Coordinates of C-alpha atoms and ligand atoms in Angstrom, one line a residue:
X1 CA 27.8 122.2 196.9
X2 CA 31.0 120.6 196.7
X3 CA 32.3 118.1 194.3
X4 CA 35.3 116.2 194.4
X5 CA 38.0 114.6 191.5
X6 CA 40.2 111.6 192.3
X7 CA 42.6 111.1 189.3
X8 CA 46.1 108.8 189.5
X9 CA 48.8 111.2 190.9
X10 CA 49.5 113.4 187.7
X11 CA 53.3 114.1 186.5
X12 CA 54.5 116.7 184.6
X13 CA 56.5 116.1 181.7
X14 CA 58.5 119.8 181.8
X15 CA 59.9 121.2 184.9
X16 CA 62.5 123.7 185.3
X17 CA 63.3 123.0 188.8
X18 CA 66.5 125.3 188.5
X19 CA 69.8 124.5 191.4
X20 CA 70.6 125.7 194.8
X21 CA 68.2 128.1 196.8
X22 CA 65.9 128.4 193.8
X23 CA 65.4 124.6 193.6
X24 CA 65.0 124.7 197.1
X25 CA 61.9 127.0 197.0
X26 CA 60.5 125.5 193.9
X27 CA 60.9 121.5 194.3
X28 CA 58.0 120.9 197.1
X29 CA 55.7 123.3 194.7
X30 CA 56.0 120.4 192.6
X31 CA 56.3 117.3 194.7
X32 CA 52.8 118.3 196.4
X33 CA 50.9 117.5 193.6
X34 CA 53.2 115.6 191.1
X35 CA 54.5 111.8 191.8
X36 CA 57.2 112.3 188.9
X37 CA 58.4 115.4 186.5
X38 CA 60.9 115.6 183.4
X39 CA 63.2 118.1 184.5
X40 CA 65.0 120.4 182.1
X41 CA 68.8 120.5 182.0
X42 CA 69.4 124.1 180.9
X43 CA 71.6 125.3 184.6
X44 CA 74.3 127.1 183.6
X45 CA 76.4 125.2 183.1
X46 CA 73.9 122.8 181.3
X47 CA 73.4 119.3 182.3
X48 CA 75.5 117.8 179.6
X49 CA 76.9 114.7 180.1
X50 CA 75.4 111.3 182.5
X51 CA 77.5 112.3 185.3
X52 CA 76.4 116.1 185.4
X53 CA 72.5 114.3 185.1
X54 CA 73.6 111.8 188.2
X55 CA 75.4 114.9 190.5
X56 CA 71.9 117.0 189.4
X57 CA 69.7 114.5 190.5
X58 CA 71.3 113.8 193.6
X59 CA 71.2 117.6 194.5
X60 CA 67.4 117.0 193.8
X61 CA 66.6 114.0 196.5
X62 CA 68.7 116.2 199.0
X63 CA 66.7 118.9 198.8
X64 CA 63.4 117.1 198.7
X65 CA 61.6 117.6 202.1
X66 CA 61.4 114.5 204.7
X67 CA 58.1 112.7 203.9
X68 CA 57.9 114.2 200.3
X69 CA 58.2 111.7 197.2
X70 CA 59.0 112.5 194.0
X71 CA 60.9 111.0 191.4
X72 CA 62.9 113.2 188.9
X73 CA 62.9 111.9 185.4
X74 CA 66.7 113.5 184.5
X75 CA 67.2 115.0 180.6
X76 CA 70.5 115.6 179.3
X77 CA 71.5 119.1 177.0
X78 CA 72.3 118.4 173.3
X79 CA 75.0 120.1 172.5
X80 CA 76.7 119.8 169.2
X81 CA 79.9 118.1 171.6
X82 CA 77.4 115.4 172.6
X83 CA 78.9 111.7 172.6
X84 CA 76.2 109.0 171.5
X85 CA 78.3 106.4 174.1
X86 CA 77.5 108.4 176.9
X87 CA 73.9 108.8 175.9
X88 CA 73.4 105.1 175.4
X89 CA 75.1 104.1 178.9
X90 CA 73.1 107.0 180.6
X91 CA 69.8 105.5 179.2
X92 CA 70.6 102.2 179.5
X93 CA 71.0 102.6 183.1
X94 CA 67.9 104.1 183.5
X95 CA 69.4 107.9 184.6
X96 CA 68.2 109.7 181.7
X97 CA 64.6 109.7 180.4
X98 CA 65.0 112.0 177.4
X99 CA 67.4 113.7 175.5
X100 CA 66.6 118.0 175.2
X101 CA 67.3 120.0 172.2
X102 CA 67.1 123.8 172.1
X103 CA 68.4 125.4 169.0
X104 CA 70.7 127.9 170.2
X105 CA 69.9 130.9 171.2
X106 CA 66.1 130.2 171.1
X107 CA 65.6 130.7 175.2
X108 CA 66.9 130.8 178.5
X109 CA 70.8 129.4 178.6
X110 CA 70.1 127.6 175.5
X111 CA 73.7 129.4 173.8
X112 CA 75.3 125.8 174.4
X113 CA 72.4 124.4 171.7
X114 CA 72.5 123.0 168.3
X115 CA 73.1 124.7 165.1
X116 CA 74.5 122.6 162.9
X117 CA 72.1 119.1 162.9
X118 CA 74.6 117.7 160.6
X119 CA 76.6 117.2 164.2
X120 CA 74.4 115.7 166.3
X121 CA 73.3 113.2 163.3
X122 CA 75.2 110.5 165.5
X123 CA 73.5 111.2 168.4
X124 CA 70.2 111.5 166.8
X125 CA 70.9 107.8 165.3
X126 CA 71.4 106.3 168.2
X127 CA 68.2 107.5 170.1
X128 CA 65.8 106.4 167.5
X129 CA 67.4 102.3 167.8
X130 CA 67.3 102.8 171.5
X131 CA 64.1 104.7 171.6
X132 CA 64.7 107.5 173.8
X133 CA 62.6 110.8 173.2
X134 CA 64.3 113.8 172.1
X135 CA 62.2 116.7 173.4
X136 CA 62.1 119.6 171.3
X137 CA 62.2 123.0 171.8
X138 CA 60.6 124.3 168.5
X139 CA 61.6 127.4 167.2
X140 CA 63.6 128.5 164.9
X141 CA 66.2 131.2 166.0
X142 CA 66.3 133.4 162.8
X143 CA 66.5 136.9 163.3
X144 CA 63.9 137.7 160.5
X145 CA 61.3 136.0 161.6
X146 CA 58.9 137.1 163.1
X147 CA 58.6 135.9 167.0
X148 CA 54.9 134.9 166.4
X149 CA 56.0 132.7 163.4
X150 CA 58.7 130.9 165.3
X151 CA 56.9 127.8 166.1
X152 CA 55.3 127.5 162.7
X153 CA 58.2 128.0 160.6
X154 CA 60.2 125.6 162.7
X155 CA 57.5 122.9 162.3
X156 CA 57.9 123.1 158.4
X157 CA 62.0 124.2 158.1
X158 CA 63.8 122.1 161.3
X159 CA 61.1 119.5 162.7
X160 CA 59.5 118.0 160.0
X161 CA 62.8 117.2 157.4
X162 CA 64.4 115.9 161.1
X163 CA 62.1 113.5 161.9
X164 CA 61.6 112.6 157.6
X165 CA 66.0 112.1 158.0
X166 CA 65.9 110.1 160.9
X167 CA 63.1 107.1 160.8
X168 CA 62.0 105.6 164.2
X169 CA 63.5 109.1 166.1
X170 CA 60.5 109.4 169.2
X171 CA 59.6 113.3 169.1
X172 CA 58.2 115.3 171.9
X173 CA 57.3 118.7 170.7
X174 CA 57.5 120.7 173.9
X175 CA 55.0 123.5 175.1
X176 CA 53.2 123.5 171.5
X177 CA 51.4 126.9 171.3
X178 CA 49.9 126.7 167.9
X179 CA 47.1 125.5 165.6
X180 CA 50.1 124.4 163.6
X181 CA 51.9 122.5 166.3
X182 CA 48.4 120.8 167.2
X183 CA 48.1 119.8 163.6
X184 CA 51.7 118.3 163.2
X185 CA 51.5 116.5 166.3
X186 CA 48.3 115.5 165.2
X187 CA 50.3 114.3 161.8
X188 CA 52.3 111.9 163.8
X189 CA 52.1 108.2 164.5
X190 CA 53.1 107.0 168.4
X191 CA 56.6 108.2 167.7
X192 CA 54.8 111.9 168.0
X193 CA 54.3 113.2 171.1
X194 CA 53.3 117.1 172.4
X195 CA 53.4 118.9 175.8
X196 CA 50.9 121.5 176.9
X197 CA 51.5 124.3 179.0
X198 CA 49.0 125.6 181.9
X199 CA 49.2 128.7 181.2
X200 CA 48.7 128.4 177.3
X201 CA 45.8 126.9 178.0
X202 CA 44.7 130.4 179.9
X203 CA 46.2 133.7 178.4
X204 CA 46.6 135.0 174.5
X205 CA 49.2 137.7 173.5
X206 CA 46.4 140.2 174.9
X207 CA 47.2 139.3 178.4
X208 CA 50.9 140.1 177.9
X209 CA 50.4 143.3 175.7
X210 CA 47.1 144.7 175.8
X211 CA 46.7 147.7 179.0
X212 CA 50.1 147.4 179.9
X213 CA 53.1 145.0 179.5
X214 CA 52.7 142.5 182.1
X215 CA 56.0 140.6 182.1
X216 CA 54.7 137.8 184.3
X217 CA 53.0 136.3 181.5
X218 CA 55.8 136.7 179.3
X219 CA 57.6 133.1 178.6
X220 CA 58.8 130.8 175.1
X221 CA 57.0 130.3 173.0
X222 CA 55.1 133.5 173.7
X223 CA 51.5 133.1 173.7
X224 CA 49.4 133.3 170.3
X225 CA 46.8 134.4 168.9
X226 CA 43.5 133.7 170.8
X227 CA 42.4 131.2 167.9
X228 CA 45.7 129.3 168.9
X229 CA 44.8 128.7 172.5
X230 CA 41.5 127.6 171.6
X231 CA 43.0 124.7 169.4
X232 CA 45.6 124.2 172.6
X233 CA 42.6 123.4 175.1
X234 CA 40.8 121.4 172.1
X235 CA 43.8 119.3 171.9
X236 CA 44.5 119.0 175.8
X237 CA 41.0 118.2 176.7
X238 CA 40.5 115.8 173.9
X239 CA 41.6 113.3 175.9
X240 CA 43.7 111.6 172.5
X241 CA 47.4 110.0 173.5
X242 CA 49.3 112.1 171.8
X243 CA 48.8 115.6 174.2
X244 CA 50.2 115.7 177.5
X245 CA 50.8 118.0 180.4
X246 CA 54.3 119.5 180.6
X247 CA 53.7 122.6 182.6
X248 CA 57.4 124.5 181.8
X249 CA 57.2 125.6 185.1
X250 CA 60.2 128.2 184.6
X251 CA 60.6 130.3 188.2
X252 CA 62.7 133.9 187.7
X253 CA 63.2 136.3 190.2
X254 CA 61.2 139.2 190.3
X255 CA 64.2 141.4 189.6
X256 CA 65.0 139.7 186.5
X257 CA 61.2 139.6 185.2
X258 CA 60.2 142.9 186.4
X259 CA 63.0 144.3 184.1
X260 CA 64.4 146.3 181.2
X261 CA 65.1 142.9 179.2
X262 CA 62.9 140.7 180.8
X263 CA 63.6 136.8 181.6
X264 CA 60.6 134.7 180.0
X265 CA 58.7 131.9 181.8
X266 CA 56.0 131.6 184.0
X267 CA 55.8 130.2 187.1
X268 CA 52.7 127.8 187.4
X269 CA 54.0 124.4 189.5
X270 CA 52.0 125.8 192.9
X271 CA 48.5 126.3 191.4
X272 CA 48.8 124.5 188.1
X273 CA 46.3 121.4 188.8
X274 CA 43.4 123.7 190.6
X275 CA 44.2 125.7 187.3
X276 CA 43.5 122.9 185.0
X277 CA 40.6 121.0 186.8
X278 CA 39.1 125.0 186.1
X279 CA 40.0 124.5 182.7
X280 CA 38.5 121.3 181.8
X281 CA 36.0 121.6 183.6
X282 CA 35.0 125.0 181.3
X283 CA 35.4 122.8 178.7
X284 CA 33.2 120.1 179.9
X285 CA 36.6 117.3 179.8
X286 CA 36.6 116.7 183.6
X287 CA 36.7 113.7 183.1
X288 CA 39.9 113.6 180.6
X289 CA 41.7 115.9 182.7
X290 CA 43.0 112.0 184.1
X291 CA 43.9 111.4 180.6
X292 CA 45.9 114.7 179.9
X293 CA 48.0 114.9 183.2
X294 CA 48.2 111.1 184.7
X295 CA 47.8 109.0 181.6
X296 CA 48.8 109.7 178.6
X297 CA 52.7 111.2 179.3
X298 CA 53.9 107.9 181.3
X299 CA 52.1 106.1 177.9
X300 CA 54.3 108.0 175.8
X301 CA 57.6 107.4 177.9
X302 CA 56.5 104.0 178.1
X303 CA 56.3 104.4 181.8
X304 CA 53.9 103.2 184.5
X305 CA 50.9 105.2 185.5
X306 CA 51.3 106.2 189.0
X307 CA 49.4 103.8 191.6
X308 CA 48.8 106.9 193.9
X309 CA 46.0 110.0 193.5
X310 CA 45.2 113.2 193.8
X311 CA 41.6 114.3 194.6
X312 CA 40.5 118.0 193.7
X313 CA 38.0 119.8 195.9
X314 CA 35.2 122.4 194.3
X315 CA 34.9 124.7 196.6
X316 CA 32.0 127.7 197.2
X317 CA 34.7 130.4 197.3
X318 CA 37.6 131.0 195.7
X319 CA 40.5 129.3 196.2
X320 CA 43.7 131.6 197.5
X321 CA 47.1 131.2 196.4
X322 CA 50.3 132.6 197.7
X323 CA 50.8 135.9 195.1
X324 CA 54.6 135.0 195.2
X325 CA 56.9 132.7 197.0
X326 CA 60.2 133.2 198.5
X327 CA 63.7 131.8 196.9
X328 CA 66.1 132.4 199.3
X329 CA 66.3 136.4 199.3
X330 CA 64.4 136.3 196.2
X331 CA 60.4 136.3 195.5
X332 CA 59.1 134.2 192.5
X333 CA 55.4 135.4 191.3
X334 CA 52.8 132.5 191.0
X335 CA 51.2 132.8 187.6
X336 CA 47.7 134.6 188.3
X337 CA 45.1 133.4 185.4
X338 CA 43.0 136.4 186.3
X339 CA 39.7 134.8 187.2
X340 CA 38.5 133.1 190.3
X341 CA 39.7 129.5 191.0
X342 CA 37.4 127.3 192.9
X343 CA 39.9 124.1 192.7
X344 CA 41.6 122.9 195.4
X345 CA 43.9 119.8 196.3
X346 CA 42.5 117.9 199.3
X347 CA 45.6 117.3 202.0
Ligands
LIG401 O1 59.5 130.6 179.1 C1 60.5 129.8 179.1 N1 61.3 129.7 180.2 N2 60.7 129.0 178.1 C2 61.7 128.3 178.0 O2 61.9 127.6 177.0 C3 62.8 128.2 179.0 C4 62.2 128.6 180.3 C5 63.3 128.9 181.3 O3 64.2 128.1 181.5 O4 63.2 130.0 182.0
LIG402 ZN1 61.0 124.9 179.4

């Protein structure tokens, strides 16, 4: 038997798509299934200002493949430098989509992010009269807590007294991995917005600890508690506004992952929506998997829904994936869920 699933072309609302040979290898991974994606600004250097967004996006279309479309939805890097004229022209103009804040230190190249708030106040003004979303990445940075805690304790200590400080501010809390995160976002009116990552949907702390380390399912936030992912695929598959897919697909070289210190993310943009129709359909929400990855992000960014679609195929046997794919003399491993995948895209 074979069924099908024809949903509006989905998007993804967090993309690392990364520069040069990388972004080279990574971008059609993406623009084969997605029609538009947010796309994270931590290069090194970041993506700081509206010109450094207009150069990146640029280097983007000119690597896209003849006959591939896809529309990259540019973020800017809040650094504590960050001038709130610049901000406002880049958004007015329609470059920049959302406006990225990593406290520092709290991930990949995020050194260039905020500690002080009481600096980026301005900046943080300005977005909640213009209403452009400030994605978040939420976790506190502290040393003593523990790495588990992170999300939670920057819900209660950084998130929540921001958004109390700054009325009207538009929140995306990105790649939530808690109960706690589902409830806050939950908490929210439409100025409240979460992402959900693929692969939180799939694996717990077990799959990264338990029988061996297995640094391929290492990223940030680190995966939870199992109790957290089930509140994760209630929220996604729920089908409510307010969740939306942001796959953080974050390609690292094997070198760097397969190492001493280890790079975190996970690399899910080639088999993420066979991964999710899996998912959801699990879960019974086949029918909101529209909802989670077509719908509800371009409702959030106050976008249109894209007129295009993607249908999904249920096959008899597995579906195969590439194991890894190649970034210029580099090889990137595609995130294995570790089950049997019957989902694939029609061509
Ligand atoms: O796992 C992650 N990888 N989390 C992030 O927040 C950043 C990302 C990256 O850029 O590699
Ligand atoms: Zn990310």
């Amino acid at each position: 038997m074979t069924t099908t699933l024809t949903l509006r072309r989905p998007d993804d609302w967090h993309l690392h798509l990364r520069d040069g040979e990388m972004m080279k290898a990574v971008l059609p991974e993406s623009a084969r299934h997605f029609a538009r994606a947010i796309i994270m600004p931590n290069l090194v250097p970041p993506v700081v200002t509206a010109a450094d967004a207009a150069a990146y996006r640029a280097r983007i279309l000119a690597a896209l493949p003849d006959g591939m479309a896809f529309e990259p939805l540019m973020t800017l890097y809040l650094t504590e430098d960050t001038d709130p004229a610049d901000v406002r022209a880049a958004a007015a103009s329609g470059l920049v989509k959302a406006v990225k804040l990593y406290p520092a230190g709290a991930t990949t190249n995020s050194h260039g992010g905020v500690r002080d708030f009481a600096k980026v106040r301005a900046v943080l003004e300005l977005m909640a009269e213009i209403g452009l979303p400030l994605c978040i990445h939420g976790e506190v940075t502290t040393p003593e807590v523990d790495i588990f805690d992170r999300e939670a304790v920057f819900i209660d200590t950084v998130l929540d007294p921001l958004r109390r400080a700054t009325p009207g501010l538009r929140v995306v809390m990105e790649h939530i991995t808690t109960g706690q995160g589902v409830e806050y976002a939950r908490s929210g009116g439409d100025d409240l917005g979460a992402t959900i990552t693929t692969h939180h949907l799939i694996i717990n702390r077990n799959h990264i600890l338990a029988g061996g380390i297995k640094p391929h399912y290492y990223c940030l936030p680190v995966a939870k508690r199992e109790e957290h992912r089930l509140a994760l695929r209630a929220a996604a598959t729920s089908g409510e506004a307010r969740f939306f897919l942001g796959t953080d697909s974050a390609p690292h070289p094997d070198r760097l992952k397969e190492h001493a210190c280890g790079c975190a993310g996970c690399f899910t943009a080639t088999n993420t929506m066979s991964l999710l129709a899996h998912v959801f359909e699990e879960d019974g929400a086949l029918d909101r998997l529209e909802a989670f990855a077509s719908l509800n992000g371009p409702g959030f960014y106050r976008l249109p829904v894209n007129e295009a679609r993607l249908t999904l195929v249920k096959g008899e046997a597995p579906a195969e994936f590439p194991a890894k794919i190649t970034a210029g003399a580099e090889a990137v491993t595609v995130f294995d869920p570790g089950f049997p995948v019957h989902w694939t895209i029609a061509p």
